[in-house]
Tab-separated table of C-alpha atoms in Angstrom:
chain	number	residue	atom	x	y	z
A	1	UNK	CA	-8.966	7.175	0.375
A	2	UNK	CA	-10.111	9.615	-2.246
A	3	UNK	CA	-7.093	11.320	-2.702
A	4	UNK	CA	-5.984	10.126	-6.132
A	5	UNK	CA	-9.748	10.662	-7.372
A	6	UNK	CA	-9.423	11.109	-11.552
A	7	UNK	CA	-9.884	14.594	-12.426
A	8	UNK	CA	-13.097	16.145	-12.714
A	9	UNK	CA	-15.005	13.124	-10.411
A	10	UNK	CA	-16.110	14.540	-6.686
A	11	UNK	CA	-16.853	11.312	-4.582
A	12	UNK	CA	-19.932	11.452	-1.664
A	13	UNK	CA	-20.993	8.850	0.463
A	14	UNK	CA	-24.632	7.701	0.787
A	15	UNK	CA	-25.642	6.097	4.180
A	16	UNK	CA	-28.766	4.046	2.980
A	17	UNK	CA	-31.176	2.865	6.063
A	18	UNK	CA	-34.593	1.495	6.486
A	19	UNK	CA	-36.075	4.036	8.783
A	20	UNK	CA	-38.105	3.797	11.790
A	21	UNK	CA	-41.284	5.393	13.500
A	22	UNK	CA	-39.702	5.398	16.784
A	23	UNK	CA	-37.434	9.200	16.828
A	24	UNK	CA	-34.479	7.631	19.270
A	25	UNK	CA	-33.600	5.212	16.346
A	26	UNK	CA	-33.903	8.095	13.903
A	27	UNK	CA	-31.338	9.869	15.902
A	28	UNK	CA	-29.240	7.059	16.440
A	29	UNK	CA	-28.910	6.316	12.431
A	30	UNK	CA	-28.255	10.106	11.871
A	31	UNK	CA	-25.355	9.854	14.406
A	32	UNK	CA	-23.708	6.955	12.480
A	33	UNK	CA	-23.553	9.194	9.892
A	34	UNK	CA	-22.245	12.416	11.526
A	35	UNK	CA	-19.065	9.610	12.569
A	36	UNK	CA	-19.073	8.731	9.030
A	37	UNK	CA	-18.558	12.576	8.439
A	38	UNK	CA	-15.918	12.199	11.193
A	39	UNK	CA	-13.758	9.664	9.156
A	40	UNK	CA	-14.157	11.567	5.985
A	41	UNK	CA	-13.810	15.115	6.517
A	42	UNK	CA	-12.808	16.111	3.121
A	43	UNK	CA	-15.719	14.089	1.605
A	44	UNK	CA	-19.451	14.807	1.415
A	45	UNK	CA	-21.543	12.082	3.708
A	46	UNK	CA	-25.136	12.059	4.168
A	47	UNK	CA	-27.931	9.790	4.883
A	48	UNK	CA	-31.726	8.422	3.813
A	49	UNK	CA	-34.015	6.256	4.637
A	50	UNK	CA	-36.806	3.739	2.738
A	51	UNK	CA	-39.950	4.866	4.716
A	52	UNK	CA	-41.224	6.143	7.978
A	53	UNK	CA	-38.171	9.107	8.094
A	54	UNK	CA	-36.426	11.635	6.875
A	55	UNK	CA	-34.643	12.689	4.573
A	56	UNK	CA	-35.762	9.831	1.839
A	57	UNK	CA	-32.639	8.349	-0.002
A	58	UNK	CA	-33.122	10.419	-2.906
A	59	UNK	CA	-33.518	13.800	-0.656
A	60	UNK	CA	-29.883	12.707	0.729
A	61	UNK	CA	-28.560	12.240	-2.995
A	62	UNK	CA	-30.031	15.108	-3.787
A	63	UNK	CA	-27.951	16.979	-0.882
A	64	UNK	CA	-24.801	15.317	-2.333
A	65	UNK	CA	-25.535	16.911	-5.735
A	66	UNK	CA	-25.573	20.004	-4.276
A	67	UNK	CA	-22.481	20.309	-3.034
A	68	UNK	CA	-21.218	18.879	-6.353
A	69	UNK	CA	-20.851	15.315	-6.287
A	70	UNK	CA	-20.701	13.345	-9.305
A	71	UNK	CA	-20.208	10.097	-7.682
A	72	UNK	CA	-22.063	8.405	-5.152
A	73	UNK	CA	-20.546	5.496	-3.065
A	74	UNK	CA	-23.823	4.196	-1.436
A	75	UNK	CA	-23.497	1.660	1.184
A	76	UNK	CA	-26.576	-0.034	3.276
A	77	UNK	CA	-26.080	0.662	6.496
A	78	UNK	CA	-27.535	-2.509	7.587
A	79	UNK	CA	-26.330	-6.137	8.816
A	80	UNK	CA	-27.010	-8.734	6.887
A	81	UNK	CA	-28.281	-9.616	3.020
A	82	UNK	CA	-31.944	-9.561	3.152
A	83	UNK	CA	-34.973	-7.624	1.633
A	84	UNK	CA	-34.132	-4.356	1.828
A	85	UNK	CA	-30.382	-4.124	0.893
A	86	UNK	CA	-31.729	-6.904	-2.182
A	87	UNK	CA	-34.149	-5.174	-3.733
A	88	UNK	CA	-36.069	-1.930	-1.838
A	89	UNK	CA	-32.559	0.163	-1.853
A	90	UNK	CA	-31.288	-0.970	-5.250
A	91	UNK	CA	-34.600	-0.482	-6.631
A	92	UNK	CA	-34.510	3.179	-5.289
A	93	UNK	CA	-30.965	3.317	-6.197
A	94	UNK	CA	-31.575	2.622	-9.872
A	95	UNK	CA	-34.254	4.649	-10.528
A	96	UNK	CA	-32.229	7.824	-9.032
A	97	UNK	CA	-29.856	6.604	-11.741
A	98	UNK	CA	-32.031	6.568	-14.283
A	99	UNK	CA	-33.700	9.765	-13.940
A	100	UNK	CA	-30.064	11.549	-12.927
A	101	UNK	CA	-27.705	10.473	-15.626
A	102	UNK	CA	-25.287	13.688	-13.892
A	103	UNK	CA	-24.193	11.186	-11.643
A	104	UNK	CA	-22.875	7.803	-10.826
A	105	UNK	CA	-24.361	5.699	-8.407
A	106	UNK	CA	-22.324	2.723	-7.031
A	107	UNK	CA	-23.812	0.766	-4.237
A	108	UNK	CA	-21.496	-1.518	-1.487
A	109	UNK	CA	-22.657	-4.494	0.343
A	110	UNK	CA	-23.625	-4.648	4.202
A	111	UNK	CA	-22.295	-5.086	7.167
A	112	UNK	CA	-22.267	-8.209	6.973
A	113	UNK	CA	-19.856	-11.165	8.856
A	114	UNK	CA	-16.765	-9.235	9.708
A	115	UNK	CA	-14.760	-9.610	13.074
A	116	UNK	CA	-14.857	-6.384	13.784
A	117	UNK	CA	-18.535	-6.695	14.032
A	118	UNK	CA	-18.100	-9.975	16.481
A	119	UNK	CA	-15.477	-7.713	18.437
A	120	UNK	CA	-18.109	-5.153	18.812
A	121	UNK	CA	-20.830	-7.044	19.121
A	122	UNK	CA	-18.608	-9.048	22.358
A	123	UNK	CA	-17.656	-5.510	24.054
A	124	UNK	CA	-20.980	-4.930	24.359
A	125	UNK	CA	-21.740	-8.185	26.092
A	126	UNK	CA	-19.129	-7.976	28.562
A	127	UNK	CA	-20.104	-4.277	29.665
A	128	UNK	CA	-23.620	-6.105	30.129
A	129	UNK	CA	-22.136	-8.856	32.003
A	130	UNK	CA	-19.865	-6.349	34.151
A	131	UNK	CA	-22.856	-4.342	35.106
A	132	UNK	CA	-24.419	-7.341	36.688
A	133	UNK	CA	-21.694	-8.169	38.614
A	134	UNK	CA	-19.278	-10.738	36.911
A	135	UNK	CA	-15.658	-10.294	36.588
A	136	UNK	CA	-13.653	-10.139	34.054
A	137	UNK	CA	-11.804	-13.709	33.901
A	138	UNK	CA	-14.916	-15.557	35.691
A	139	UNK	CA	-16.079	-18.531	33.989
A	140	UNK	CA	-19.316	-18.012	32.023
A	141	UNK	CA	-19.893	-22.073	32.341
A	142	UNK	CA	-22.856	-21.236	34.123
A	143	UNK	CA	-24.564	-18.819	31.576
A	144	UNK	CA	-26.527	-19.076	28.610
A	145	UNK	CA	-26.029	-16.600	25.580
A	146	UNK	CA	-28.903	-15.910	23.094
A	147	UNK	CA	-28.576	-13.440	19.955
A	148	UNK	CA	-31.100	-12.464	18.330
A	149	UNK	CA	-31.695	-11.169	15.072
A	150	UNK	CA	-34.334	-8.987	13.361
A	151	UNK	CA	-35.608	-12.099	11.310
A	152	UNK	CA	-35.863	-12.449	7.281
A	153	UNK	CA	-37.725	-14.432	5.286
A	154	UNK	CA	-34.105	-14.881	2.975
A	155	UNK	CA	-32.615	-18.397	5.206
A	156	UNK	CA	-28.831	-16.662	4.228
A	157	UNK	CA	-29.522	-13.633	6.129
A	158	UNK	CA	-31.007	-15.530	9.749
A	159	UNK	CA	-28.173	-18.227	9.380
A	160	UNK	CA	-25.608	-15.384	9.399
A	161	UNK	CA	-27.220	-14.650	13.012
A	162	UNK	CA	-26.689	-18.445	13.925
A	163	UNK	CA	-23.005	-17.906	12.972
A	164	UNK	CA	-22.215	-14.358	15.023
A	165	UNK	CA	-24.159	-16.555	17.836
A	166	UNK	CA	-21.671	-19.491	17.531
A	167	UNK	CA	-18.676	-16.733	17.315
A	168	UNK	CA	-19.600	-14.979	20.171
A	169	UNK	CA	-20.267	-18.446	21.964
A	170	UNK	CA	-17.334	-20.273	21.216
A	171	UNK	CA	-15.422	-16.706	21.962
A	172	UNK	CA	-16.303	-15.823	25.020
A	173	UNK	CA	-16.636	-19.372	26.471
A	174	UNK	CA	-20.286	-19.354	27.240
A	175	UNK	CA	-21.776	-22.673	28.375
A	176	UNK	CA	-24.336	-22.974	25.889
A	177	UNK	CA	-26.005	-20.333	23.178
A	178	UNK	CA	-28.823	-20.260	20.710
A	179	UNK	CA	-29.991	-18.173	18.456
A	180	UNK	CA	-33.786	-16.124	18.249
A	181	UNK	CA	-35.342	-13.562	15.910
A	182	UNK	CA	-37.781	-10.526	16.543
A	183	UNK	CA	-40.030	-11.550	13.799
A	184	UNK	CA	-40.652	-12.769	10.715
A	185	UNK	CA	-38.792	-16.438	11.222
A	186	UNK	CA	-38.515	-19.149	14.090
A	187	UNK	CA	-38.233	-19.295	16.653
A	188	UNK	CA	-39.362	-16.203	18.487
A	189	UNK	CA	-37.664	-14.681	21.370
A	190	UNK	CA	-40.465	-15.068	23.742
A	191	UNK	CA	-40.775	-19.465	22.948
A	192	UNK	CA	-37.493	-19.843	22.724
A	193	UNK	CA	-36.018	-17.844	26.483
A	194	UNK	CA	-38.795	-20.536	27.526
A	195	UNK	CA	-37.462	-23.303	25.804
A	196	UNK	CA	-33.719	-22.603	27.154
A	197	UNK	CA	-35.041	-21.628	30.832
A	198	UNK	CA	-35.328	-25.581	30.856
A	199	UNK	CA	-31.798	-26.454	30.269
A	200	UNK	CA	-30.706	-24.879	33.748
A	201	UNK	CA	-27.931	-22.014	33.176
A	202	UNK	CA	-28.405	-19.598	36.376
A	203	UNK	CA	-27.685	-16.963	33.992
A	204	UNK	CA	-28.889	-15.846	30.563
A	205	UNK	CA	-27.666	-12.629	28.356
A	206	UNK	CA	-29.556	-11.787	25.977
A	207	UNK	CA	-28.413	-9.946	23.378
A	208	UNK	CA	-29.981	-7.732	20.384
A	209	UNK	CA	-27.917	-7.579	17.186
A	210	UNK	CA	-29.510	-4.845	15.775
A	211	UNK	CA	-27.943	-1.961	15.249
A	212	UNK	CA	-30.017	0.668	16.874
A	213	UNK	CA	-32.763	0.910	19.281
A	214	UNK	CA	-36.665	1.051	17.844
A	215	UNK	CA	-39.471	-1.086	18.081
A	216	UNK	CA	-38.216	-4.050	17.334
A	217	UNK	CA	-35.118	-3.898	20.471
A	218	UNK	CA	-38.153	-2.475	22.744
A	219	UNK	CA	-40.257	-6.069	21.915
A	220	UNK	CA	-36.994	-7.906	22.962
A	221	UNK	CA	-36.733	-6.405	25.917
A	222	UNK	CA	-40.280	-5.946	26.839
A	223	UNK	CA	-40.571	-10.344	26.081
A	224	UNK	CA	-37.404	-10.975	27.878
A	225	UNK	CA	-38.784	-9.487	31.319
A	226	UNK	CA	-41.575	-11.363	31.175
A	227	UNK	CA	-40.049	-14.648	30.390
A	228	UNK	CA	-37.473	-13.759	33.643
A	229	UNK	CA	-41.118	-13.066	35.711
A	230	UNK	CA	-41.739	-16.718	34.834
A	231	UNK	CA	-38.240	-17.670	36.050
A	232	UNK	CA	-37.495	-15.871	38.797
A	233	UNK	CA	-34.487	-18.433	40.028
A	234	UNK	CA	-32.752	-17.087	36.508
A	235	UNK	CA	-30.984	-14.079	36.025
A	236	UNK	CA	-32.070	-12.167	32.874
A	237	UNK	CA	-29.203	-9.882	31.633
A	238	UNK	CA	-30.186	-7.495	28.769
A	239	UNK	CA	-27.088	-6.588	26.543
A	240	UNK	CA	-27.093	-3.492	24.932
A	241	UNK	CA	-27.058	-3.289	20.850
A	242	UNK	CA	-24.429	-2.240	18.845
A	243	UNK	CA	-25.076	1.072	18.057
A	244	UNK	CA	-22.153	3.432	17.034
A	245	UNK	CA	-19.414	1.228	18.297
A	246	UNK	CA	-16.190	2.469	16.806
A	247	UNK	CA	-15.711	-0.841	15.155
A	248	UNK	CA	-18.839	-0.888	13.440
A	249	UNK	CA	-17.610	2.456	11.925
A	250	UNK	CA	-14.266	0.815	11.237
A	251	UNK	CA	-16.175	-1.813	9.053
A	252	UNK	CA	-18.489	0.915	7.436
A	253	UNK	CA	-15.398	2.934	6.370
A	254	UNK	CA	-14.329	-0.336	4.862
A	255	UNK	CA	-17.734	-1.016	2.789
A	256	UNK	CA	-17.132	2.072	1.553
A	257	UNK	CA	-13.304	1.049	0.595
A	258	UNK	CA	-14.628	-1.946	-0.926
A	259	UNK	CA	-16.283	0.165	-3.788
A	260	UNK	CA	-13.275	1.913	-4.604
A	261	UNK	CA	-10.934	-1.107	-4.727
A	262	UNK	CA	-13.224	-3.593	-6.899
A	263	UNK	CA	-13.683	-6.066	-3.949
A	264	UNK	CA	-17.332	-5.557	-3.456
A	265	UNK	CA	-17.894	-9.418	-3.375
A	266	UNK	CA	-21.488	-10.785	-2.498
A	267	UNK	CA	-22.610	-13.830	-1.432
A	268	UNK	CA	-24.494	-14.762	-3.858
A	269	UNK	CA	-24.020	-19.318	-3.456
A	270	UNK	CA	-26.301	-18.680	-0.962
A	271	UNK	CA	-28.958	-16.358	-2.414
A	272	UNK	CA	-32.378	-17.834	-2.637
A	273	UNK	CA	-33.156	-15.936	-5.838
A	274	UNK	CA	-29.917	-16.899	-7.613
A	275	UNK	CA	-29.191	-20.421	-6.466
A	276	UNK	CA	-31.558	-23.379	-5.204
A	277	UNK	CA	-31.555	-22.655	-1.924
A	278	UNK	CA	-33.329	-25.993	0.258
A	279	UNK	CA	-37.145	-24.856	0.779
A	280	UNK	CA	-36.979	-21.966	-0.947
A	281	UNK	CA	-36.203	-23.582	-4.609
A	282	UNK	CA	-39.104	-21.648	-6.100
A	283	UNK	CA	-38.033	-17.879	-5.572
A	284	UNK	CA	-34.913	-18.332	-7.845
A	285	UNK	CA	-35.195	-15.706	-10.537
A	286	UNK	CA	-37.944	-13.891	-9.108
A	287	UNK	CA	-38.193	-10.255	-9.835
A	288	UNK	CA	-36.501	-8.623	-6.927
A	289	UNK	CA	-38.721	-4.776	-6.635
A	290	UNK	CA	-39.067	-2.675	-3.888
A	291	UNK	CA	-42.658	-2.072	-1.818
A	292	UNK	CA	-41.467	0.847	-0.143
A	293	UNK	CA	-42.772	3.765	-2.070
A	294	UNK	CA	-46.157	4.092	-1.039
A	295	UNK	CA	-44.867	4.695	2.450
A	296	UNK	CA	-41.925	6.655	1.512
A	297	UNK	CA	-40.817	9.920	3.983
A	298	UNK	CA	-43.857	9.067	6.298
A	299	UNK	CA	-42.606	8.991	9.694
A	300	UNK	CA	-42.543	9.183	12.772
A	301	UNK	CA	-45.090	9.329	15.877
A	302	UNK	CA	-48.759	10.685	15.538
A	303	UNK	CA	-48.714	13.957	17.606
A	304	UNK	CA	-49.891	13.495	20.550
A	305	UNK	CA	-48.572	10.175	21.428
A	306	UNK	CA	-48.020	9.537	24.598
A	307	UNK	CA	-44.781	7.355	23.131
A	308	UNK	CA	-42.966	10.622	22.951
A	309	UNK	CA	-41.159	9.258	20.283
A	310	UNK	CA	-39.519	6.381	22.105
A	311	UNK	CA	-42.144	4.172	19.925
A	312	UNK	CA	-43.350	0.727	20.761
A	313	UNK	CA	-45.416	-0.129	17.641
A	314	UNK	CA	-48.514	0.664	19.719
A	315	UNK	CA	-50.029	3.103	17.073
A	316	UNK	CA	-50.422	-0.123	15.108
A	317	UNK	CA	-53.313	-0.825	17.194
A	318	UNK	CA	-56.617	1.083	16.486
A	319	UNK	CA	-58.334	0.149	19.948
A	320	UNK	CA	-54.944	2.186	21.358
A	321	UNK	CA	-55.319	4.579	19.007
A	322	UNK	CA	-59.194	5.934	19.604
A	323	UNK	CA	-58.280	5.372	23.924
A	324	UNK	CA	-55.574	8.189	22.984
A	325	UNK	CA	-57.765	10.566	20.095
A	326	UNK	CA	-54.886	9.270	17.963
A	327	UNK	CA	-55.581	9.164	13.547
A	328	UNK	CA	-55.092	5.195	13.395
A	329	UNK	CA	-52.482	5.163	10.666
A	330	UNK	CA	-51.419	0.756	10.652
A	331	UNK	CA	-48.247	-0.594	8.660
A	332	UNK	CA	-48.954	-2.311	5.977
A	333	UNK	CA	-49.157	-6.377	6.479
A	334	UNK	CA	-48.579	-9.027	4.190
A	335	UNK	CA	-51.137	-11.940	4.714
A	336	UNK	CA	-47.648	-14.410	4.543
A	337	UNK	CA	-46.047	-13.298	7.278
A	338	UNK	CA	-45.935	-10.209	10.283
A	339	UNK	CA	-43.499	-7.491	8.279
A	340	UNK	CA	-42.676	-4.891	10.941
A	341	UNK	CA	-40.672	-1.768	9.991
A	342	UNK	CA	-37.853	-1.708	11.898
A	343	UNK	CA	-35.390	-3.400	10.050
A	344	UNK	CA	-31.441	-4.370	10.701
A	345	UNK	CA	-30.191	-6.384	7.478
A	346	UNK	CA	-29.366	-7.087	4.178
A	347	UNK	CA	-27.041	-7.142	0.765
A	348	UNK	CA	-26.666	-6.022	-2.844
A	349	UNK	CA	-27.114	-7.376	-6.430
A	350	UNK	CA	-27.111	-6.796	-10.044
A	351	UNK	CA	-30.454	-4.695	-10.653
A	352	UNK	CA	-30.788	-3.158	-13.552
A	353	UNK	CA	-34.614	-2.748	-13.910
A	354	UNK	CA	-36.993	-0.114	-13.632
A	355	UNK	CA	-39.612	0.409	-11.326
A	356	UNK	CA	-43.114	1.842	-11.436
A	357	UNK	CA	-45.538	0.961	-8.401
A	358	UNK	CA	-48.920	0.965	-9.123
A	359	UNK	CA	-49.417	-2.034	-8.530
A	360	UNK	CA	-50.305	-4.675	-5.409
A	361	UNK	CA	-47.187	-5.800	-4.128
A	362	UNK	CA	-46.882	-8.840	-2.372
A	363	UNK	CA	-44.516	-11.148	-0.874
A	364	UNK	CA	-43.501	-14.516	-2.006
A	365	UNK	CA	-45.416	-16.867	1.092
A	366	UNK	CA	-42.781	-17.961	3.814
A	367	UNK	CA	-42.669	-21.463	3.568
A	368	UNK	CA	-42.471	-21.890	7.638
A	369	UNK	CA	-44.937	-19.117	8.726
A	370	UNK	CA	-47.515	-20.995	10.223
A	371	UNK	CA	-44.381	-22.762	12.394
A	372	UNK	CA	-45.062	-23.037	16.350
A	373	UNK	CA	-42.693	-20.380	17.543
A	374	UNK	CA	-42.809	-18.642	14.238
A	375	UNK	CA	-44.241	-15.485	12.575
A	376	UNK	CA	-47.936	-16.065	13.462
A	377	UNK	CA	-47.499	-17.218	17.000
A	378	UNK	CA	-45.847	-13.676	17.603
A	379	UNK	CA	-47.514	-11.829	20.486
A	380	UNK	CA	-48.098	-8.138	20.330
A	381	UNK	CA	-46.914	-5.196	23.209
């Protein structure tokens, strides 16, 4: 791929992630990017994060630099076009730029819709369905599929869930599927395994697609078993996430193509701050800036915690935190909607602004977040 680089220009390639208190999904994201290293063994590869880990993005630039690269190819390594891969890594992208004129930063788009991703995301719901027993060939007439997805408060990013749902429905023949989200959105996963308990499949899968484990994965699972308590005639089956399947490195490799060969394409028809998106008409042209740099490269688990590192947002409590001698250090909220930090999504844009934070940031309101089985409803673990 970088073979017929111009003279004089040394390519790297920049994993960009959210980052995550809980250590297993820390570990999980640096392992995508030792395969990364795997597919491009000639080529510099390393990784960052937005908060709550490290390295921080520019720390992995940084490392690049070092071992002389003049060009970064940075690519999100998330799923869909949300927040983060919007603004919070473009906005960290450009200032990098800015203040390192020694090197080129281009930046890819995510994950995004790809069959690769639904032919991954499928092998990992048939190796949960095998486990419990079912065949392959067996008619999955009698079982339910949900997906769910991390939740945005961009309607583009949580209606690309609904479609890998419908995908993954229509392709593996399941008798019915709907879609849920971990947060943010509506509906919720514990409301809606209730609502589809009624509609009488003997089996449901439910299915994370998220890309590693964390918090977020831990809730899903943690309000799945006690939805199945409730139903005890229905059997619960918990899919694993993606994780490092060898197709979601196959489409990585090929965000990373994309920025090479000029076919980067976003999409941007159905971008809330570009177009007028129905109920969200009054975020078009809003300044798109990053609030991750008050929290950026603090991570991980307060020492001591009897989480181990496997965390389940508990530290967020400060009852929890003085039963355990533990400093109470809280995300920060937003008064619009719950904004956990454990993030799968998102997608890129034209930025080409500056950013200094010291200032308040805030979110543009949710229009839905005071929706029954939406953000404030949520229950906490």
């Amino acid at each position: 791929m970088f073979e017929n680089a111009p003279e004089g220009k040394k390519y790297g390639v920049m994993i960009c992630g959210h980052g995550s208190r809980n250590q297993n999904a820390v570990g999980e994201f640096a392992k995508l990017a030792e395969r990364m290293r795997e597919r491009f063994p000639d080529t510099p590869v390393d990784y960052g994060y937005l908060e709550f880990a490290n390295p921080v993005i520019h720390q992995g630039i940084d490392a690049l630099k070092r071992q002389g690269v003049n060009h970064v190819l940075a690519v999100p390594g998330m799923l869909f076009a949300a927040g983060h891969a919007k603004n919070d890594i473009p906005s960290v992208l450009n200032t990098y730029q800015a203040q390192n004129t020694d090197v080129v930063v281009d930046y890819g788009r995510e994950l995004g819709i790809d069959l690769r991703m639904i032919r991954a995301a499928g092998a990992r719901i048939t190796d949960a369905l095998k486990q419990s027993g079912w065949e392959e060939g067996e008619s999955l007439h009698d079982t339910m599929l949900v997906v769910v997805g991390r939740g945005a408060s961009d309607p583009d990013a949580n209606s690309n869930v609904a479609k890998v749902m419908r995908m993954l429905w229509e392709g593996l023949g399941f008798g019915w599927g709907e879609t849920a989200y971990s947060g943010v959105t509506f509906p919720l996963v514990e409301p809606a395994l209730e609502h589809v308990a009624k509609l009488g499949y003997k089996r449901i899968v439910v299915f994370p697609y998220f890309l590693f484990t964390g918090v977020l994965v831990k809730r899903i699972y943690t309000q799945t078993d006690v939805v199945a308590t409730n139903h005890p005639d229905i059997t619960f089956i918990k899919a694993g996430y993606l994780n490092d399947h060898e197709l979601v490195i196959d489409t990585m490799v090929e965000r990373v193509r994309e920025i090479l060969e000029g076919s980067n394409n976003m999409n941007c028809q159905m971008c809330k701050y570009r177009e007028q998106v129905l109920g969200f008409e009054a975020e078009v042209g809003l300044a798109q800036e990053s609030h991750h740099h008050h929290v950026e490269g603090v991570g991980g688990a307060p020492e001591g915690c009897p989480c181990n590192g496997d965390c389940d947002a508990s530290c967020r409590d400060e009852e929890f935190c003085r039963k355990h001698g533990l400093e109470w250090t809280p995300v920060h909220s937003h008064a619009t909607h719950d904004h956990d930090h454990d993030h799968d999504h998102d997608h890129d844009h034209d930025h080409d602004h500056s950013h200094t934070h010291a200032h308040d940031h805030h979110h543009h309101p949710y229009p839905h977040a005071e929706h029954p089985l939406g953000p404030n409803s949520m229950k906490k673990d």
